[in-house]
């Protein structure tokens, strides 16, 4: 049932009101996709007038971006443990494949996060103020930097810059693969009526894992060429 709130007068009450809004939105995302979460329904469930919800968040998108940030922080914490468990002596390519598998598995286990990521650039970032956008991006950079640190620890051959590039690419790839792996009813019917069309039906985890493996292979190959190039440049100076 919707909660009934008295007017928030203290900072603690305002913080509690924000948390109630976020918790209610999170519950809604467990029931429905991002596209179906409306400010009207959120207001009804939280027990506030829409105008009062807008005292705490400037839009539906602002609420969802905050949930995206917190879900990403939770993912980073999970991967810190998961990647440590996967660590062990191996060639760079094998460690990279382990990394890709753990990341893909973690994301597949978090469909709400994947749905938020898929809506981020095209929807969620389109109805927020510059201030809210900057706040979200600062949090996103912090999360990406933390995750890049884990990647660089697991596959140090990449270096920090390429680890960050991998994380940024992972976000973009996750959003795209998720959207393509959630076919609408018409597409599902088409696949059932003509099995030959099912070649375009994607399994989210498998497709993401394979794509991340390719990304890491390319980054490792480029890092290897860069090291060889630096050694080649350094050799003549060592002879002089």
GROMACS .gro file of C-alpha atoms in nm, residues 18-155:
model
  138
   18UNK     CA    1   1.438   1.042  -0.087
   19UNK     CA    2   1.521   0.687   0.017
   20UNK     CA    3   1.154   0.594   0.016
   21UNK     CA    4   1.119   0.725  -0.339
   22UNK     CA    5   1.428   0.535  -0.453
   23UNK     CA    6   1.321   0.214  -0.280
   24UNK     CA    7   0.976   0.235  -0.437
   25UNK     CA    8   1.122   0.294  -0.782
   26UNK     CA    9   1.354  -0.004  -0.731
   27UNK     CA   10   1.055  -0.222  -0.639
   28UNK     CA   11   0.879  -0.109  -0.957
   29UNK     CA   12   1.182  -0.201  -1.167
   30UNK     CA   13   1.166  -0.551  -1.024
   31UNK     CA   14   0.813  -0.576  -1.170
   32UNK     CA   15   0.835  -0.389  -1.499
   33UNK     CA   16   1.086  -0.261  -1.755
   34UNK     CA   17   1.228   0.091  -1.734
   35UNK     CA   18   0.998   0.211  -2.013
   36UNK     CA   19   0.689   0.135  -1.803
   37UNK     CA   20   0.799   0.317  -1.488
   38UNK     CA   21   0.599   0.639  -1.474
   39UNK     CA   22   0.621   0.932  -1.236
   40UNK     CA   23   0.246   0.910  -1.176
   41UNK     CA   24   0.263   0.549  -1.063
   42UNK     CA   25   0.577   0.612  -0.859
   43UNK     CA   26   0.402   0.900  -0.681
   44UNK     CA   27   0.096   0.686  -0.613
   45UNK     CA   28   0.299   0.399  -0.469
   46UNK     CA   29   0.518   0.617  -0.252
   47UNK     CA   30   0.215   0.804  -0.119
   48UNK     CA   31   0.309   1.153  -0.236
   49UNK     CA   32   0.167   1.396  -0.483
   50UNK     CA   33   0.372   1.414  -0.802
   51UNK     CA   34   0.463   1.772  -0.719
   52UNK     CA   35   0.607   1.653  -0.388
   53UNK     CA   36   0.814   1.382  -0.554
   54UNK     CA   37   0.954   1.656  -0.776
   55UNK     CA   38   1.077   1.837  -0.467
   56UNK     CA   39   1.331   1.558  -0.423
   57UNK     CA   40   1.403   1.453  -0.782
   58UNK     CA   41   1.359   1.677  -1.082
   59UNK     CA   42   1.216   1.402  -1.304
   60UNK     CA   43   1.150   1.030  -1.340
   61UNK     CA   44   1.484   1.009  -1.523
   62UNK     CA   45   1.665   1.169  -1.231
   63UNK     CA   46   1.533   0.894  -1.001
   64UNK     CA   47   1.635   0.621  -1.244
   65UNK     CA   48   1.983   0.763  -1.301
   66UNK     CA   49   2.043   0.758  -0.927
   67UNK     CA   50   1.933   0.395  -0.917
   68UNK     CA   51   2.167   0.322  -1.209
   69UNK     CA   52   2.456   0.472  -1.016
   70UNK     CA   53   2.385   0.273  -0.701
   71UNK     CA   54   2.334  -0.050  -0.899
   72UNK     CA   55   2.667   0.005  -1.071
   73UNK     CA   56   2.841   0.056  -0.737
   74UNK     CA   57   2.693  -0.273  -0.620
   75UNK     CA   58   2.824  -0.441  -0.937
   76UNK     CA   59   3.175  -0.309  -0.872
   77UNK     CA   60   3.164  -0.448  -0.519
   78UNK     CA   61   3.049  -0.787  -0.647
   79UNK     CA   62   3.319  -0.801  -0.915
   80UNK     CA   63   3.589  -0.715  -0.664
   81UNK     CA   64   3.513  -1.048  -0.498
   82UNK     CA   65   3.431  -1.244  -0.814
   83UNK     CA   66   3.749  -1.143  -0.996
   84UNK     CA   67   3.962  -1.218  -0.691
   85UNK     CA   68   3.812  -1.567  -0.684
   86UNK     CA   69   3.897  -1.609  -1.054
   87UNK     CA   70   4.257  -1.495  -1.012
   88UNK     CA   71   4.542  -1.736  -1.067
   89UNK     CA   72   4.851  -1.798  -1.280
   90UNK     CA   73   4.766  -1.804  -1.648
   91UNK     CA   74   4.855  -1.647  -1.979
   92UNK     CA   75   4.707  -1.300  -2.045
   93UNK     CA   76   4.455  -1.433  -2.296
   94UNK     CA   77   4.323  -1.689  -2.048
   95UNK     CA   78   4.295  -1.431  -1.771
   96UNK     CA   79   4.116  -1.199  -2.012
   97UNK     CA   80   3.866  -1.472  -2.098
   98UNK     CA   81   3.805  -1.535  -1.729
   99UNK     CA   82   3.743  -1.165  -1.681
  100UNK     CA   83   3.499  -1.150  -1.972
  101UNK     CA   84   3.309  -1.451  -1.836
  102UNK     CA   85   3.281  -1.308  -1.484
  103UNK     CA   86   3.167  -0.968  -1.608
  104UNK     CA   87   2.909  -1.119  -1.845
  105UNK     CA   88   2.777  -1.349  -1.573
  106UNK     CA   89   2.749  -1.062  -1.323
  107UNK     CA   90   2.557  -0.846  -1.570
  108UNK     CA   91   2.328  -1.131  -1.677
  109UNK     CA   92   2.240  -1.177  -1.309
  110UNK     CA   93   2.136  -0.808  -1.293
  111UNK     CA   94   1.863  -0.757  -1.553
  112UNK     CA   95   1.744  -0.431  -1.394
  113UNK     CA   96   2.093  -0.283  -1.422
  114UNK     CA   97   2.117  -0.395  -1.785
  115UNK     CA   98   1.778  -0.239  -1.862
  116UNK     CA   99   1.888   0.088  -1.701
  117UNK     CA  100   2.213   0.084  -1.898
  118UNK     CA  101   2.025   0.023  -2.223
  119UNK     CA  102   1.804   0.326  -2.152
  120UNK     CA  103   2.079   0.554  -2.022
  121UNK     CA  104   2.197   0.751  -2.324
  122UNK     CA  105   1.882   0.740  -2.538
  123UNK     CA  106   1.625   0.807  -2.264
  124UNK     CA  107   1.743   0.873  -1.910
  125UNK     CA  108   1.998   1.143  -1.991
  126UNK     CA  109   1.746   1.333  -2.208
  127UNK     CA  110   1.528   1.480  -1.934
  128UNK     CA  111   1.765   1.605  -1.665
  129UNK     CA  112   1.922   1.940  -1.593
  130UNK     CA  113   2.292   2.009  -1.653
  131UNK     CA  114   2.343   1.989  -1.276
  132UNK     CA  115   2.182   1.645  -1.248
  133UNK     CA  116   2.367   1.528  -1.559
  134UNK     CA  117   2.700   1.639  -1.414
  135UNK     CA  118   2.626   1.469  -1.083
  136UNK     CA  119   2.542   1.144  -1.258
  137UNK     CA  120   2.851   1.158  -1.480
  138UNK     CA  121   3.080   1.221  -1.182
  139UNK     CA  122   2.939   0.911  -1.013
  140UNK     CA  123   2.970   0.715  -1.340
  141UNK     CA  124   3.336   0.815  -1.376
  142UNK     CA  125   3.406   0.708  -1.018
  143UNK     CA  126   3.241   0.371  -1.077
  144UNK     CA  127   3.420   0.320  -1.409
  145UNK     CA  128   3.755   0.412  -1.255
  146UNK     CA  129   3.702   0.164  -0.972
  147UNK     CA  130   3.606  -0.110  -1.216
  148UNK     CA  131   3.900  -0.026  -1.442
  149UNK     CA  132   4.127  -0.071  -1.141
  150UNK     CA  133   3.992  -0.422  -1.093
  151UNK     CA  134   4.038  -0.498  -1.463
  152UNK     CA  135   4.398  -0.369  -1.460
  153UNK     CA  136   4.473  -0.581  -1.153
  154UNK     CA  137   4.335  -0.894  -1.319
  155UNK     CA  138   4.492  -0.826  -1.661
   0.00000   0.00000   0.00000
